[in-house]
Tab-separated table of C-alpha atoms and ligand atoms in Angstrom:
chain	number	residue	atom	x	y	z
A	1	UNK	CA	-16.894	-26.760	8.460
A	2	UNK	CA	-13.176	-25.489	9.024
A	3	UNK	CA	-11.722	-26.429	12.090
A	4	UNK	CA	-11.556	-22.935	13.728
A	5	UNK	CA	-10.445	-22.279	17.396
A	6	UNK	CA	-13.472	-21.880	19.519
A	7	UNK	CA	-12.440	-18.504	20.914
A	8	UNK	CA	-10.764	-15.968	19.258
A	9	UNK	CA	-8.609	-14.995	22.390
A	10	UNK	CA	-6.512	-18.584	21.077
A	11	UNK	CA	-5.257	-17.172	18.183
A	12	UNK	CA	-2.280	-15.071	19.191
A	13	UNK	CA	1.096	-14.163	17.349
A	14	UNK	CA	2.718	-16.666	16.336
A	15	UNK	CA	6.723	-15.899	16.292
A	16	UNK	CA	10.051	-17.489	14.233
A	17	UNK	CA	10.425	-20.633	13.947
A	18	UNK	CA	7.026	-21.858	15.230
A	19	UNK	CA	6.619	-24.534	12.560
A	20	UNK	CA	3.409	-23.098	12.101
A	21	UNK	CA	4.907	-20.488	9.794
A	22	UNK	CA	6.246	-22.955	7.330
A	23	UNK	CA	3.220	-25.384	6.848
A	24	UNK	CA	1.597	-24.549	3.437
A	25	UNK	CA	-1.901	-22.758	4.079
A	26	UNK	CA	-5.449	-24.037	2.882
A	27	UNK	CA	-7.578	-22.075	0.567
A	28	UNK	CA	-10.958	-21.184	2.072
A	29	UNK	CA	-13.891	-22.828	0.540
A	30	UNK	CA	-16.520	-19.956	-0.962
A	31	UNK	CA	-19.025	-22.162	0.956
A	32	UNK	CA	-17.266	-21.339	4.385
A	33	UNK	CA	-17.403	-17.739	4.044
A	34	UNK	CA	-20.098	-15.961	6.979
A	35	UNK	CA	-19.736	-14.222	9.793
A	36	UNK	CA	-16.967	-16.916	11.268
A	37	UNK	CA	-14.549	-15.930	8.429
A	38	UNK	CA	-15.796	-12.195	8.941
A	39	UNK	CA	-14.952	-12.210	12.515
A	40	UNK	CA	-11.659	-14.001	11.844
A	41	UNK	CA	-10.595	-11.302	9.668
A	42	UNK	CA	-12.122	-8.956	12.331
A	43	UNK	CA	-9.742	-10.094	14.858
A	44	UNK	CA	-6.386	-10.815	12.686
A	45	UNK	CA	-7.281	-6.785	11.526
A	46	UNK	CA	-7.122	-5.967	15.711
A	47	UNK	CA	-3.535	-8.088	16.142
A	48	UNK	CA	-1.889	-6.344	12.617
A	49	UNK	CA	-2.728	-2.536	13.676
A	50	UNK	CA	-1.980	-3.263	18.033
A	51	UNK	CA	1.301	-4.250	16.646
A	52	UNK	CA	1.423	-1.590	14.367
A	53	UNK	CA	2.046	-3.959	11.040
A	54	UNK	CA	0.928	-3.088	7.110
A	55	UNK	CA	-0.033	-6.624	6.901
A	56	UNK	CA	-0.749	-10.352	8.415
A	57	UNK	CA	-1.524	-13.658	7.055
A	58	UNK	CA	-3.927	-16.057	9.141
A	59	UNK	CA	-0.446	-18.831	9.939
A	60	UNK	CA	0.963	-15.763	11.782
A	61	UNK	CA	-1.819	-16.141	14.655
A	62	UNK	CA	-2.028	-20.436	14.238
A	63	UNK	CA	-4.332	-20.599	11.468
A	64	UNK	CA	-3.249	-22.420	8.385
A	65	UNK	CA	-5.855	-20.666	5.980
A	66	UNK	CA	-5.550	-18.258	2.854
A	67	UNK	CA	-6.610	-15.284	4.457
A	68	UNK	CA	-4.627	-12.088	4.647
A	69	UNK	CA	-5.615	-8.171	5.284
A	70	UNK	CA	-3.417	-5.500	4.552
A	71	UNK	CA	-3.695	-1.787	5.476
A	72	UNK	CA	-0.667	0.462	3.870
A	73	UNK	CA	-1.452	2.974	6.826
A	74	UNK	CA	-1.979	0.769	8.922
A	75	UNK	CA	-4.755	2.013	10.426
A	76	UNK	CA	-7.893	-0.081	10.701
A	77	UNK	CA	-10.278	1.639	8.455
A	78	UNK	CA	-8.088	1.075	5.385
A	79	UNK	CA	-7.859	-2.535	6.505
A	80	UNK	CA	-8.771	-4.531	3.613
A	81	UNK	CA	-9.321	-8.521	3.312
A	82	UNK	CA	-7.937	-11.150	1.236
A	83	UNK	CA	-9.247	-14.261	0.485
A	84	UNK	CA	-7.729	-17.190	-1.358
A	85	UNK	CA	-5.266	-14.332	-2.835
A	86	UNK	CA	-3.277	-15.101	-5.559
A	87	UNK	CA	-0.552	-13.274	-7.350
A	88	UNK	CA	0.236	-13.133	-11.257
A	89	UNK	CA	1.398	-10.517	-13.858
A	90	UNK	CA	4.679	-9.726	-12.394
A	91	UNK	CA	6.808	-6.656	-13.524
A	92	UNK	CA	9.462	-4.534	-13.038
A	93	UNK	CA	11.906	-5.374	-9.674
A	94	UNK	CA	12.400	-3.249	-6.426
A	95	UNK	CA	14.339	-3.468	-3.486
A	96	UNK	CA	12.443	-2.782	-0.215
A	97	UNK	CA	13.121	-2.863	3.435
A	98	UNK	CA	10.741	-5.200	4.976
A	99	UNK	CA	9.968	-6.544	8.435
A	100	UNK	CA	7.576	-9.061	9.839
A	101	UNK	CA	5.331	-9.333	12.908
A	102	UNK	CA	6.221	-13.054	13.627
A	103	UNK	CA	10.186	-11.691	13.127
A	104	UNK	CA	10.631	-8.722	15.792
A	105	UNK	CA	14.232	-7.265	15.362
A	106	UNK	CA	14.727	-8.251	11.915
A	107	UNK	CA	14.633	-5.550	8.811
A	108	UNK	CA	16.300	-6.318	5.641
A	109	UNK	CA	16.292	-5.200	2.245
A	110	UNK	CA	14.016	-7.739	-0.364
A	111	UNK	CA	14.159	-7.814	-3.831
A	112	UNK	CA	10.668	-8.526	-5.351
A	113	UNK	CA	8.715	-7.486	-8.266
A	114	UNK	CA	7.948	-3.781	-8.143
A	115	UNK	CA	4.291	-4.605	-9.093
A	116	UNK	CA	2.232	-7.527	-9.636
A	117	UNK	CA	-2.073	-7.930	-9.714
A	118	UNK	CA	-4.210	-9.533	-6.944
A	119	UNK	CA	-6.872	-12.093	-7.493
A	120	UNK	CA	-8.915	-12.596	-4.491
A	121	UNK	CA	-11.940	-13.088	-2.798
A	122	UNK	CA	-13.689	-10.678	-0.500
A	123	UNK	CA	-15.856	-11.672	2.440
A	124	UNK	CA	-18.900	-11.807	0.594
A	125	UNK	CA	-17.237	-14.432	-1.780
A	126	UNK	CA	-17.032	-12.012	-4.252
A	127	UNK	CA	-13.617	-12.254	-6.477
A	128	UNK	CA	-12.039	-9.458	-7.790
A	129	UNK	CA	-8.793	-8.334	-9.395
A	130	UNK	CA	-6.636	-5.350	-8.351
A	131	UNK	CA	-3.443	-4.326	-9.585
A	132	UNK	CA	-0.568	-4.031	-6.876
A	133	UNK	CA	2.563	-1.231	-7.167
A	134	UNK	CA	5.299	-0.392	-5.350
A	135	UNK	CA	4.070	-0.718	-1.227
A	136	UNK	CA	0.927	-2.788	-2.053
A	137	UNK	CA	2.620	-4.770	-4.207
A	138	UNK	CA	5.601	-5.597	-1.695
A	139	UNK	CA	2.821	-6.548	1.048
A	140	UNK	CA	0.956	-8.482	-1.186
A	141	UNK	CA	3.757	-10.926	-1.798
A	142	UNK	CA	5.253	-10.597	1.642
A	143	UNK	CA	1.482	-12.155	3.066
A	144	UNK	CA	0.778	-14.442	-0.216
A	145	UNK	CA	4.648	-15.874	1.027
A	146	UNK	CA	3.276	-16.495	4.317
A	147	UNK	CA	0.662	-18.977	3.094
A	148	UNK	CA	2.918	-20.915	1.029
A	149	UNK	CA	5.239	-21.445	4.337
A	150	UNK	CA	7.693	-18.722	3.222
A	151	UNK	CA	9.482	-16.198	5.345
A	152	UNK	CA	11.080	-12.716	4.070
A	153	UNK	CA	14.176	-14.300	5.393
A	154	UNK	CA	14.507	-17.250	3.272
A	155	UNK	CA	14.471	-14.116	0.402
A	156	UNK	CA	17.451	-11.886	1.850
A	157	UNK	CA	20.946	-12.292	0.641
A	158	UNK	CA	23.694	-14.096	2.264
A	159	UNK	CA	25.357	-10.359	3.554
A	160	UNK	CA	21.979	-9.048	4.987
A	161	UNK	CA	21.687	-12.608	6.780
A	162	UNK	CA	24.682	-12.620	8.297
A	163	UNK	CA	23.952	-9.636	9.866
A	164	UNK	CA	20.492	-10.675	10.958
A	165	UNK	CA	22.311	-13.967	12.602
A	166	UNK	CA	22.154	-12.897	16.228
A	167	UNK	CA	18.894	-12.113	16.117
A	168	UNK	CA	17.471	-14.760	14.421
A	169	UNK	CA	18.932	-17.286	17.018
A	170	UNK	CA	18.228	-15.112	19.618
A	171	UNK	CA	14.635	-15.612	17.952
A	172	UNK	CA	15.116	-19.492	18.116
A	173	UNK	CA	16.134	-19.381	21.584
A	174	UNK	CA	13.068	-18.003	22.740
A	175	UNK	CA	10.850	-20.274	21.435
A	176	UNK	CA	12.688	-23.098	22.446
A	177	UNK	CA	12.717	-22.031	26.446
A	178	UNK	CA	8.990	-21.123	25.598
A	179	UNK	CA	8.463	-24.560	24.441
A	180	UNK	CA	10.182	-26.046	27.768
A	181	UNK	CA	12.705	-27.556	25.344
B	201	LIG	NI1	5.355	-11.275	7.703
């Protein structure tokens, strides 16, 4: 069995630079799929649209698992779930403004492929293949980042960090005095 918080109510937003954003995520076993990873997805669906985000990856609330959901609208009926994603078949190159939940105050412009296609499992343990353009496809590699430990941040260029400087130790500062450090 994963190792799963008893309660739900645990799993909160996690925020830069809890080192729980950079730990490499686990894939989820097609065995451990039921109504534990259903909920799960359930919950992290709740979090992503309260906070009014396109997307959220399972490290972002604590969990180091390959689960993602995305909605483009971001409301929750076009929620959809991710499991185990992975991300081949990259063309073309865009430039995007992106944020992140577990980065409040930070926008910058990323350059990523302008579409790539989605191999993933869906909570019945199905697996299916999409192709991802323009938004979707920007998402899709912003979340698939988060389980590999990577931040939008780590992808922005030296100008556009500069400018994000003050902000991203203002960032470090508060988790530090939340830590009692
Ligand atoms: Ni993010």
């Amino acid at each position: 069995m994963l190792d799963l918080p008893i309660s739900l109510d645990e799993m909160q937003l996690r925020y830069y630079p809890d080192p729980v954003l950079r730990h490499p995520a686990e894939s989820i076993p097609l065995t451990e799929l039921g109504p534990h990873i259903a909920s799960l997805a359930d919950w992290m669906i709740d979090i992503m649209v309260q906070n009014s985000g396109i997307g959220l990856a399972a490290p972002q609330i604590g969990l180091p698992l390959r689960i993602v959901v995305i909605s483009l609208t971001g409301k929750k009926q076009d929620a959809e779930v991710f499991v185990n994603p992975e991300i081949s078949n990259f063309q073309g190159m865009s430039e995007v403004e992106e944020g992140c939940l577990s980065l409040p105050g930070i926008r910058a412009k990323v350059r990523r492929p302008a579409a790539c296609t989605v191999t993933a499992m869906d909570l019945d343990g199905n697996t299916y293949v999409t192709d991802a353009v323009d938004l979707a496809a920007t998402v899709i590699q912003h979340e698939t980042d988060h389980l590999n430990g990577t931040l939008f941040i780590d992808r922005i260029s030296s100008v556009s960090r500069l400018a994000c400087r003050k902000t991203i130790k203002q960032l470090e500062k508060d988790f530090s005095s939340g830590q009692g450090q």
